[in-house]
C-alpha cells in the first residue's frame, strides 16, 4: 500500500488555490490516552485544520518546549508505543480522509527499522514524516524507503540555515519545508516576527517549488493571519497541547482544541 504524499500535496495546492495558507495542527500520540488523542485529532480536523502532524513521544526531545514535553511525558508514562502512533494515524486518516503526518526524532525510527517504519506508516495511510534532527546528508536511506512507500520527507530549516543548506534541503525534501520561525524550542510567543518571513523568502529563493510552512510560536488567530500573509502553511502545536493540558477533563479538552482550530482556520483566511 502506498502512502498519501499526493493527498498532502493536493491539500496544500487546494489551500493555495483558495488564496490562503493551510492550517497544520500538531498533537502527540497517546495524549492524554491513545483513544483520547485520536478523538482530539478528529476534533481538530472538524474545527478546520487541513493537515495534522502526529507527534511520536520522545524522552529526549531537542525541538519541543515544556508544554509538548509535558504531554509527551504523560503519553510515555501511559506506555505509548510506535504501534499506537500508527493506529492514531490510521484512525485519524480513515475518519477524515485528510493527510496525517508523523513528526519524530530519528532515533526511534533507527531502532525500529527504516523499512518497517515506512511500510507500516504507508499501510496506516500516513502522508509522510517530519524529521527535525535528521541531517540531509545522512538521509539517503530514509528517503529511499519513503519514496518507495509514497511518503513525504519534510525537513526543518531555521533562521540560522545558510542559503547553500536551504538549497540542499529544498532539493532533497518532499511534501513541504518546515520553517522554524525562530531559534529555540516550540512554544507560544507574543509575536512570530520578521525572521520567519525572511526565512520563507530565502527558502523559496533557494530553489525548488516545495510549499514553505511556518511553525514555532503561532498560538492565536491574529498570529495565524500574520504568518498566512507570507507562508504556504501555518503550523500550530503548543497552543493545541496547552488547551488539552488546561482542560478540566478529556471531553473539555477535545472541545477546546476544536474551538481553537476553528479560530485559527478563520485566521488563515483573513491574512494580515
C-alpha positions as protocol buffer text, in pm:
chain_id: "A"
residue {
  index: 1
  type: UNK
  ca { x: 0 y: 0 z: 0 }
}
residue {
  index: 2
  type: UNK
  ca { x: 127 y: 342 z: -93 }
}
residue {
  index: 3
  type: UNK
  ca { x: 131 y: 637 z: 146 }
}
residue {
  index: 4
  type: UNK
  ca { x: -53 y: 962 z: 95 }
}
residue {
  index: 5
  type: UNK
  ca { x: 211 y: 1212 z: -20 }
}
residue {
  index: 6
  type: UNK
  ca { x: -15 y: 1305 z: -312 }
}
residue {
  index: 7
  type: UNK
  ca { x: -303 y: 1384 z: -77 }
}
residue {
  index: 8
  type: UNK
  ca { x: -68 y: 1610 z: 119 }
}
residue {
  index: 9
  type: UNK
  ca { x: 43 y: 1792 z: -196 }
}
residue {
  index: 10
  type: UNK
  ca { x: -315 y: 1823 z: -322 }
}
residue {
  index: 11
  type: UNK
  ca { x: -431 y: 1964 z: 12 }
}
residue {
  index: 12
  type: UNK
  ca { x: -162 y: 2233 z: 12 }
}
residue {
  index: 13
  type: UNK
  ca { x: -237 y: 2314 z: -353 }
}
residue {
  index: 14
  type: UNK
  ca { x: -610 y: 2341 z: -280 }
}
residue {
  index: 15
  type: UNK
  ca { x: -547 y: 2590 z: 2 }
}
residue {
  index: 16
  type: UNK
  ca { x: -326 y: 2796 z: -229 }
}
residue {
  index: 17
  type: UNK
  ca { x: -597 y: 2788 z: -496 }
}
residue {
  index: 18
  type: UNK
  ca { x: -836 y: 2935 z: -239 }
}
residue {
  index: 19
  type: UNK
  ca { x: -588 y: 3217 z: -180 }
}
residue {
  index: 20
  type: UNK
  ca { x: -500 y: 3111 z: 172 }
}
residue {
  index: 21
  type: UNK
  ca { x: -249 y: 2920 z: 380 }
}
residue {
  index: 22
  type: UNK
  ca { x: -314 y: 2567 z: 501 }
}
residue {
  index: 23
  type: UNK
  ca { x: -370 y: 2516 z: 874 }
}
residue {
  index: 24
  type: UNK
  ca { x: -145 y: 2240 z: 1008 }
}
residue {
  index: 25
  type: UNK
  ca { x: -202 y: 2119 z: 1364 }
}
residue {
  index: 26
  type: UNK
  ca { x: 28 y: 1913 z: 1586 }
}
residue {
  index: 27
  type: UNK
  ca { x: -78 y: 1677 z: 1865 }
}
residue {
  index: 28
  type: UNK
  ca { x: 124 y: 1394 z: 2024 }
}
residue {
  index: 29
  type: UNK
  ca { x: 1 y: 1037 z: 2002 }
}
residue {
  index: 30
  type: UNK
  ca { x: -106 y: 881 z: 2331 }
}
residue {
  index: 31
  type: UNK
  ca { x: -203 y: 1213 z: 2491 }
}
residue {
  index: 32
  type: UNK
  ca { x: -396 y: 1214 z: 2716 }
}
residue {
  index: 33
  type: UNK
  ca { x: -451 y: 850 z: 2616 }
}
residue {
  index: 34
  type: UNK
  ca { x: -428 y: 676 z: 2279 }
}
residue {
  index: 35
  type: UNK
  ca { x: -806 y: 689 z: 2230 }
}
residue {
  index: 36
  type: UNK
  ca { x: -824 y: 1042 z: 2367 }
}
residue {
  index: 37
  type: UNK
  ca { x: -552 y: 1156 z: 2132 }
}
residue {
  index: 38
  type: UNK
  ca { x: -735 y: 1014 z: 1832 }
}
residue {
  index: 39
  type: UNK
  ca { x: -1054 y: 1196 z: 1935 }
}
residue {
  index: 40
  type: UNK
  ca { x: -859 y: 1520 z: 1974 }
}
residue {
  index: 41
  type: UNK
  ca { x: -714 y: 1490 z: 1624 }
}
residue {
  index: 42
  type: UNK
  ca { x: -1058 y: 1425 z: 1476 }
}
residue {
  index: 43
  type: UNK
  ca { x: -1184 y: 1735 z: 1660 }
}
residue {
  index: 44
  type: UNK
  ca { x: -900 y: 1948 z: 1524 }
}
residue {
  index: 45
  type: UNK
  ca { x: -985 y: 1837 z: 1171 }
}
residue {
  index: 46
  type: UNK
  ca { x: -1353 y: 1902 z: 1240 }
}
residue {
  index: 47
  type: UNK
  ca { x: -1266 y: 2253 z: 1360 }
}
residue {
  index: 48
  type: UNK
  ca { x: -1091 y: 2339 z: 1035 }
}
residue {
  index: 49
  type: UNK
  ca { x: -735 y: 2201 z: 1026 }
}
residue {
  index: 50
  type: UNK
  ca { x: -625 y: 2089 z: 680 }
}
residue {
  index: 51
  type: UNK
  ca { x: -337 y: 1866 z: 791 }
}
residue {
  index: 52
  type: UNK
  ca { x: -233 y: 1711 z: 1123 }
}
residue {
  index: 53
  type: UNK
  ca { x: 112 y: 1616 z: 1247 }
}
residue {
  index: 54
  type: UNK
  ca { x: 105 y: 1329 z: 1498 }
}
residue {
  index: 55
  type: UNK
  ca { x: 398 y: 1353 z: 1738 }
}
residue {
  index: 56
  type: UNK
  ca { x: 584 y: 1036 z: 1831 }
}
residue {
  index: 57
  type: UNK
  ca { x: 657 y: 1099 z: 2200 }
}
residue {
  index: 58
  type: UNK
  ca { x: 1026 y: 1100 z: 2282 }
}
residue {
  index: 59
  type: UNK
  ca { x: 1206 y: 1102 z: 2615 }
}
residue {
  index: 60
  type: UNK
  ca { x: 1485 y: 1337 z: 2500 }
}
residue {
  index: 61
  type: UNK
  ca { x: 1337 y: 1599 z: 2265 }
}
residue {
  index: 62
  type: UNK
  ca { x: 1557 y: 1873 z: 2119 }
}
residue {
  index: 63
  type: UNK
  ca { x: 1292 y: 2089 z: 1950 }
}
residue {
  index: 64
  type: UNK
  ca { x: 995 y: 2058 z: 2186 }
}
residue {
  index: 65
  type: UNK
  ca { x: 935 y: 2314 z: 2457 }
}
residue {
  index: 66
  type: UNK
  ca { x: 793 y: 2249 z: 2806 }
}
residue {
  index: 67
  type: UNK
  ca { x: 426 y: 2223 z: 2702 }
}
residue {
  index: 68
  type: UNK
  ca { x: 482 y: 1945 z: 2449 }
}
residue {
  index: 69
  type: UNK
  ca { x: 739 y: 1780 z: 2678 }
}
residue {
  index: 70
  type: UNK
  ca { x: 471 y: 1758 z: 2947 }
}
residue {
  index: 71
  type: UNK
  ca { x: 227 y: 1592 z: 2706 }
}
residue {
  index: 72
  type: UNK
  ca { x: 498 y: 1354 z: 2582 }
}
residue {
  index: 73
  type: UNK
  ca { x: 575 y: 1256 z: 2940 }
}
residue {
  index: 74
  type: UNK
  ca { x: 208 y: 1175 z: 3002 }
}
residue {
  index: 75
  type: UNK
  ca { x: 198 y: 964 z: 2685 }
}
residue {
  index: 76
  type: UNK
  ca { x: 521 y: 781 z: 2768 }
}
residue {
  index: 77
  type: UNK
  ca { x: 408 y: 707 z: 3125 }
}
residue {
  index: 78
  type: UNK
  ca { x: 89 y: 573 z: 2970 }
}
residue {
  index: 79
  type: UNK
  ca { x: 301 y: 323 z: 2776 }
}
residue {
  index: 80
  type: UNK
  ca { x: 257 y: 463 z: 2423 }
}
residue {
  index: 81
  type: UNK
  ca { x: 436 y: 259 z: 2155 }
}
residue {
  index: 82
  type: UNK
  ca { x: 507 y: 307 z: 1785 }
}
residue {
  index: 83
  type: UNK
  ca { x: 214 y: 73 z: 1715 }
}
residue {
  index: 84
  type: UNK
  ca { x: -10 y: 325 z: 1893 }
}
residue {
  index: 85
  type: UNK
  ca { x: 129 y: 605 z: 1675 }
}
residue {
  index: 86
  type: UNK
  ca { x: 46 y: 403 z: 1363 }
}
residue {
  index: 87
  type: UNK
  ca { x: -303 y: 331 z: 1496 }
}
residue {
  index: 88
  type: UNK
  ca { x: -352 y: 703 z: 1564 }
}
residue {
  index: 89
  type: UNK
  ca { x: -252 y: 790 z: 1207 }
}
residue {
  index: 90
  type: UNK
  ca { x: -474 y: 517 z: 1061 }
}
residue {
  index: 91
  type: UNK
  ca { x: -788 y: 601 z: 1259 }
}
residue {
  index: 92
  type: UNK
  ca { x: -749 y: 978 z: 1214 }
}
residue {
  index: 93
  type: UNK
  ca { x: -699 y: 946 z: 839 }
}
residue {
  index: 94
  type: UNK
  ca { x: -977 y: 691 z: 789 }
}
residue {
  index: 95
  type: UNK
  ca { x: -1224 y: 903 z: 987 }
}
residue {
  index: 96
  type: UNK
  ca { x: -1149 y: 1226 z: 798 }
}
residue {
  index: 97
  type: UNK
  ca { x: -988 y: 1142 z: 464 }
}
residue {
  index: 98
  type: UNK
  ca { x: -730 y: 1412 z: 537 }
}
residue {
  index: 99
  type: UNK
  ca { x: -348 y: 1399 z: 537 }
}
residue {
  index: 100
  type: UNK
  ca { x: -179 y: 1289 z: 858 }
}
residue {
  index: 101
  type: UNK
  ca { x: 198 y: 1302 z: 906 }
}
residue {
  index: 102
  type: UNK
  ca { x: 422 y: 1178 z: 1185 }
}
residue {
  index: 103
  type: UNK
  ca { x: 669 y: 1413 z: 1349 }
}
residue {
  index: 104
  type: UNK
  ca { x: 952 y: 1220 z: 1509 }
}
residue {
  index: 105
  type: UNK
  ca { x: 1315 y: 1230 z: 1603 }
}
residue {
  index: 106
  type: UNK
  ca { x: 1540 y: 992 z: 1418 }
}
residue {
  index: 107
  type: UNK
  ca { x: 1643 y: 759 z: 1700 }
}
residue {
  index: 108
  type: UNK
  ca { x: 1307 y: 576 z: 1737 }
}
residue {
  index: 109
  type: UNK
  ca { x: 1294 y: 510 z: 1360 }
}
residue {
  index: 110
  type: UNK
  ca { x: 1654 y: 392 z: 1356 }
}
residue {
  index: 111
  type: UNK
  ca { x: 1583 y: 146 z: 1637 }
}
residue {
  index: 112
  type: UNK
  ca { x: 1254 y: 30 z: 1486 }
}
residue {
  index: 113
  type: UNK
  ca { x: 1396 y: -14 z: 1135 }
}
residue {
  index: 114
  type: UNK
  ca { x: 1350 y: 224 z: 843 }
}
residue {
  index: 115
  type: UNK
  ca { x: 1186 y: -28 z: 611 }
}
residue {
  index: 116
  type: UNK
  ca { x: 948 y: -148 z: 881 }
}
residue {
  index: 117
  type: UNK
  ca { x: 856 y: 205 z: 987 }
}
residue {
  index: 118
  type: UNK
  ca { x: 792 y: 337 z: 636 }
}
residue {
  index: 119
  type: UNK
  ca { x: 594 y: 28 z: 533 }
}
residue {
  index: 120
  type: UNK
  ca { x: 372 y: 48 z: 842 }
}
residue {
  index: 121
  type: UNK
  ca { x: 321 y: 423 z: 807 }
}
residue {
  index: 122
  type: UNK
  ca { x: 214 y: 381 z: 444 }
}
residue {
  index: 123
  type: UNK
  ca { x: -16 y: 93 z: 544 }
}
residue {
  index: 124
  type: UNK
  ca { x: -175 y: 322 z: 803 }
}
residue {
  index: 125
  type: UNK
  ca { x: -247 y: 583 z: 534 }
}
residue {
  index: 126
  type: UNK
  ca { x: 19 y: 826 z: 653 }
}
residue {
  index: 127
  type: UNK
  ca { x: 132 y: 1109 z: 429 }
}
residue {
  index: 128
  type: UNK
  ca { x: 493 y: 1124 z: 546 }
}
residue {
  index: 129
  type: UNK
  ca { x: 729 y: 1227 z: 822 }
}
residue {
  index: 130
  type: UNK
  ca { x: 874 y: 1547 z: 963 }
}
residue {
  index: 131
  type: UNK
  ca { x: 1228 y: 1470 z: 1080 }
}
residue {
  index: 132
  type: UNK
  ca { x: 1372 y: 1766 z: 1273 }
}
residue {
  index: 133
  type: UNK
  ca { x: 1705 y: 1609 z: 1368 }
}
residue {
  index: 134
  type: UNK
  ca { x: 1790 y: 1401 z: 1059 }
}
residue {
  index: 135
  type: UNK
  ca { x: 2070 y: 1574 z: 864 }
}
residue {
  index: 136
  type: UNK
  ca { x: 2005 y: 1587 z: 490 }
}
residue {
  index: 137
  type: UNK
  ca { x: 2346 y: 1437 z: 416 }
}
residue {
  index: 138
  type: UNK
  ca { x: 2257 y: 1131 z: 628 }
}
residue {
  index: 139
  type: UNK
  ca { x: 1902 y: 1088 z: 493 }
}
residue {
  index: 140
  type: UNK
  ca { x: 1955 y: 877 z: 180 }
}
residue {
  index: 141
  type: UNK
  ca { x: 1836 y: 551 z: 336 }
}
residue {
  index: 142
  type: UNK
  ca { x: 1524 y: 713 z: 478 }
}
residue {
  index: 143
  type: UNK
  ca { x: 1441 y: 895 z: 154 }
}
residue {
  index: 144
  type: UNK
  ca { x: 1483 y: 578 z: -49 }
}
residue {
  index: 145
  type: UNK
  ca { x: 1226 y: 391 z: 159 }
}
residue {
  index: 146
  type: UNK
  ca { x: 995 y: 690 z: 196 }
}
residue {
  index: 147
  type: UNK
  ca { x: 983 y: 738 z: -180 }
}
residue {
  index: 148
  type: UNK
  ca { x: 923 y: 367 z: -234 }
}
residue {
  index: 149
  type: UNK
  ca { x: 623 y: 381 z: 0 }
}
residue {
  index: 150
  type: UNK
  ca { x: 475 y: 712 z: -121 }
}
residue {
  index: 151
  type: UNK
  ca { x: 568 y: 915 z: 188 }
}
residue {
  index: 152
  type: UNK
  ca { x: 683 y: 1276 z: 214 }
}
residue {
  index: 153
  type: UNK
  ca { x: 1015 y: 1366 z: 375 }
}
residue {
  index: 154
  type: UNK
  ca { x: 978 y: 1702 z: 547 }
}
residue {
  index: 155
  type: UNK
  ca { x: 1298 y: 1868 z: 667 }
}
residue {
  index: 156
  type: UNK
  ca { x: 1318 y: 2158 z: 912 }
}
residue {
  index: 157
  type: UNK
  ca { x: 1500 y: 2484 z: 832 }
}
residue {
  index: 158
  type: UNK
  ca { x: 1583 y: 2760 z: 1080 }
}
residue {
  index: 159
  type: UNK
  ca { x: 1679 y: 3129 z: 1061 }
}
residue {
  index: 160
  type: UNK
  ca { x: 2040 y: 3018 z: 1108 }
}
residue {
  index: 161
  type: UNK
  ca { x: 2030 y: 2796 z: 796 }
}
residue {
  index: 162
  type: UNK
  ca { x: 2266 y: 2927 z: 528 }
}
residue {
  index: 163
  type: UNK
  ca { x: 2146 y: 2964 z: 170 }
}
residue {
  index: 164
  type: UNK
  ca { x: 2354 y: 2667 z: 49 }
}
residue {
  index: 165
  type: UNK
  ca { x: 2191 y: 2445 z: 311 }
}
residue {
  index: 166
  type: UNK
  ca { x: 1846 y: 2574 z: 219 }
}
residue {
  index: 167
  type: UNK
  ca { x: 1913 y: 2476 z: -142 }
}
residue {
  index: 168
  type: UNK
  ca { x: 2025 y: 2129 z: -32 }
}
residue {
  index: 169
  type: UNK
  ca { x: 1714 y: 2080 z: 182 }
}
residue {
  index: 170
  type: UNK
  ca { x: 1465 y: 2202 z: -78 }
}
residue {
  index: 171
  type: UNK
  ca { x: 1624 y: 1968 z: -333 }
}
residue {
  index: 172
  type: UNK
  ca { x: 1613 y: 1664 z: -103 }
}
residue {
  index: 173
  type: UNK
  ca { x: 1280 y: 1715 z: 72 }
}
residue {
  index: 174
  type: UNK
  ca { x: 925 y: 1646 z: -41 }
}
residue {
  index: 175
  type: UNK
  ca { x: 576 y: 1746 z: 66 }
}
residue {
  index: 176
  type: UNK
  ca { x: 674 y: 2081 z: 215 }
}
residue {
  index: 177
  type: UNK
  ca { x: 954 y: 2254 z: 405 }
}
residue {
  index: 178
  type: UNK
  ca { x: 902 y: 2318 z: 778 }
}
residue {
  index: 179
  type: UNK
  ca { x: 1039 y: 2666 z: 854 }
}
residue {
  index: 180
  type: UNK
  ca { x: 1107 y: 2714 z: 1226 }
}
residue {
  index: 181
  type: UNK
  ca { x: 1016 y: 3080 z: 1277 }
}
residue {
  index: 182
  type: UNK
  ca { x: 1285 y: 3147 z: 1535 }
}
residue {
  index: 183
  type: UNK
  ca { x: 1577 y: 2992 z: 1713 }
}
residue {
  index: 184
  type: UNK
  ca { x: 1480 y: 2785 z: 2016 }
}
residue {
  index: 185
  type: UNK
  ca { x: 1218 y: 2530 z: 2112 }
}
residue {
  index: 186
  type: UNK
  ca { x: 846 y: 2507 z: 2048 }
}
residue {
  index: 187
  type: UNK
  ca { x: 606 y: 2718 z: 2248 }
}
residue {
  index: 188
  type: UNK
  ca { x: 368 y: 3009 z: 2216 }
}
residue {
  index: 189
  type: UNK
  ca { x: 519 y: 3353 z: 2158 }
}
residue {
  index: 190
  type: UNK
  ca { x: 394 y: 3711 z: 2179 }
}
residue {
  index: 191
  type: UNK
  ca { x: 493 y: 3762 z: 1816 }
}
residue {
  index: 192
  type: UNK
  ca { x: 626 y: 3542 z: 1540 }
}
residue {
  index: 193
  type: UNK
  ca { x: 845 y: 3817 z: 1398 }
}
residue {
  index: 194
  type: UNK
  ca { x: 1013 y: 3923 z: 1076 }
}
residue {
  index: 195
  type: UNK
  ca { x: 1267 y: 3640 z: 1099 }
}
residue {
  index: 196
  type: UNK
  ca { x: 1001 y: 3397 z: 980 }
}
residue {
  index: 197
  type: UNK
  ca { x: 915 y: 3598 z: 669 }
}
residue {
  index: 198
  type: UNK
  ca { x: 1281 y: 3636 z: 580 }
}
residue {
  index: 199
  type: UNK
  ca { x: 1335 y: 3261 z: 621 }
}
residue {
  index: 200
  type: UNK
  ca { x: 1037 y: 3180 z: 397 }
}
residue {
  index: 201
  type: UNK
  ca { x: 1165 y: 3416 z: 128 }
}
residue {
  index: 202
  type: UNK
  ca { x: 1518 y: 3274 z: 146 }
}
residue {
  index: 203
  type: UNK
  ca { x: 1387 y: 2916 z: 134 }
}
residue {
  index: 204
  type: UNK
  ca { x: 1181 y: 2989 z: -175 }
}
residue {
  index: 205
  type: UNK
  ca { x: 1474 y: 3169 z: -338 }
}
residue {
  index: 206
  type: UNK
  ca { x: 1696 y: 2865 z: -274 }
}
residue {
  index: 207
  type: UNK
  ca { x: 1513 y: 2681 z: -550 }
}
residue {
  index: 208
  type: UNK
  ca { x: 1254 y: 2412 z: -588 }
}
residue {
  index: 209
  type: UNK
  ca { x: 881 y: 2457 z: -566 }
}
residue {
  index: 210
  type: UNK
  ca { x: 802 y: 2297 z: -231 }
}
residue {
  index: 211
  type: UNK
  ca { x: 550 y: 2484 z: -16 }
}
residue {
  index: 212
  type: UNK
  ca { x: 705 y: 2651 z: 288 }
}
residue {
  index: 213
  type: UNK
  ca { x: 509 y: 2618 z: 613 }
}
residue {
  index: 214
  type: UNK
  ca { x: 593 y: 2809 z: 931 }
}
residue {
  index: 215
  type: UNK
  ca { x: 581 y: 2677 z: 1286 }
}
residue {
  index: 216
  type: UNK
  ca { x: 706 y: 2760 z: 1638 }
}
residue {
  index: 217
  type: UNK
  ca { x: 521 y: 3036 z: 1818 }
}
residue {
  index: 218
  type: UNK
  ca { x: 181 y: 3065 z: 1648 }
}
residue {
  index: 219
  type: UNK
  ca { x: -97 y: 3043 z: 1906 }
}
residue {
  index: 220
  type: UNK
  ca { x: -389 y: 3265 z: 1804 }
}
residue {
  index: 221
  type: UNK
  ca { x: -589 y: 3382 z: 1503 }
}
residue {
  index: 222
  type: UNK
  ca { x: -403 y: 3714 z: 1476 }
}
residue {
  index: 223
  type: UNK
  ca { x: -64 y: 3541 z: 1456 }
}
residue {
  index: 224
  type: UNK
  ca { x: -206 y: 3283 z: 1215 }
}
residue {
  index: 225
  type: UNK
  ca { x: -325 y: 3565 z: 989 }
}
residue {
  index: 226
  type: UNK
  ca { x: 17 y: 3730 z: 1008 }
}
residue {
  index: 227
  type: UNK
  ca { x: 202 y: 3415 z: 906 }
}
residue {
  index: 228
  type: UNK
  ca { x: -59 y: 3330 z: 643 }
}
residue {
  index: 229
  type: UNK
  ca { x: 34 y: 3654 z: 473 }
}
residue {
  index: 230
  type: UNK
  ca { x: 366 y: 3509 z: 359 }
}
residue {
  index: 231
  type: UNK
  ca { x: 371 y: 3129 z: 420 }
}
residue {
  index: 232
  type: UNK
  ca { x: 202 y: 2837 z: 244 }
}
residue {
  index: 233
  type: UNK
  ca { x: 105 y: 2679 z: 575 }
}
residue {
  index: 234
  type: UNK
  ca { x: 68 y: 2780 z: 939 }
}
residue {
  index: 235
  type: UNK
  ca { x: 179 y: 2514 z: 1189 }
}
residue {
  index: 236
  type: UNK
  ca { x: 38 y: 2521 z: 1543 }
}
residue {
  index: 237
  type: UNK
  ca { x: 136 y: 2275 z: 1815 }
}
residue {
  index: 238
  type: UNK
  ca { x: 191 y: 2401 z: 2168 }
}
residue {
  index: 239
  type: UNK
  ca { x: -132 y: 2604 z: 2172 }
}
residue {
  index: 240
  type: UNK
  ca { x: -337 y: 2290 z: 2097 }
}
residue {
  index: 241
  type: UNK
  ca { x: -150 y: 2086 z: 2357 }
}
residue {
  index: 242
  type: UNK
  ca { x: -193 y: 2363 z: 2616 }
}
residue {
  index: 243
  type: UNK
  ca { x: -571 y: 2361 z: 2558 }
}
residue {
  index: 244
  type: UNK
  ca { x: -571 y: 1991 z: 2637 }
}
residue {
  index: 245
  type: UNK
  ca { x: -347 y: 2029 z: 2943 }
}
residue {
  index: 246
  type: UNK
  ca { x: -552 y: 2318 z: 3085 }
}
residue {
  index: 247
  type: UNK
  ca { x: -890 y: 2149 z: 3036 }
}
residue {
  index: 248
  type: UNK
  ca { x: -1069 y: 2013 z: 3344 }
}
residue {
  index: 249
  type: UNK
  ca { x: -1131 y: 1679 z: 3173 }
}
residue {
  index: 250
  type: UNK
  ca { x: -1067 y: 1500 z: 2844 }
}
residue {
  index: 251
  type: UNK
  ca { x: -1405 y: 1588 z: 2694 }
}
residue {
  index: 252
  type: UNK
  ca { x: -1347 y: 1957 z: 2759 }
}
residue {
  index: 253
  type: UNK
  ca { x: -1000 y: 1923 z: 2610 }
}
residue {
  index: 254
  type: UNK
  ca { x: -1140 y: 1782 z: 2287 }
}
residue {
  index: 255
  type: UNK
  ca { x: -1391 y: 2068 z: 2265 }
}
residue {
  index: 256
  type: UNK
  ca { x: -1112 y: 2315 z: 2342 }
}
residue {
  index: 257
  type: UNK
  ca { x: -895 y: 2203 z: 2052 }
}
residue {
  index: 258
  type: UNK
  ca { x: -1196 y: 2200 z: 1818 }
}
residue {
  index: 259
  type: UNK
  ca { x: -1268 y: 2564 z: 1912 }
}
residue {
  index: 260
  type: UNK
  ca { x: -902 y: 2666 z: 1872 }
}
residue {
  index: 261
  type: UNK
  ca { x: -885 y: 2502 z: 1529 }
}
residue {
  index: 262
  type: UNK
  ca { x: -1194 y: 2699 z: 1424 }
}
residue {
  index: 263
  type: UNK
  ca { x: -1038 y: 3026 z: 1545 }
}
residue {
  index: 264
  type: UNK
  ca { x: -710 y: 2956 z: 1365 }
}
residue {
  index: 265
  type: UNK
  ca { x: -892 y: 2845 z: 1048 }
}
residue {
  index: 266
  type: UNK
  ca { x: -1058 y: 3188 z: 1040 }
}
residue {
  index: 267
  type: UNK
  ca { x: -717 y: 3345 z: 1095 }
}
residue {
  index: 268
  type: UNK
  ca { x: -553 y: 3181 z: 793 }
}
residue {
  index: 269
  type: UNK
  ca { x: -847 y: 3300 z: 582 }
}
residue {
  index: 270
  type: UNK
  ca { x: -811 y: 3667 z: 682 }
}
residue {
  index: 271
  type: UNK
  ca { x: -447 y: 3716 z: 606 }
}
residue {
  index: 272
  type: UNK
  ca { x: -280 y: 4013 z: 770 }
}
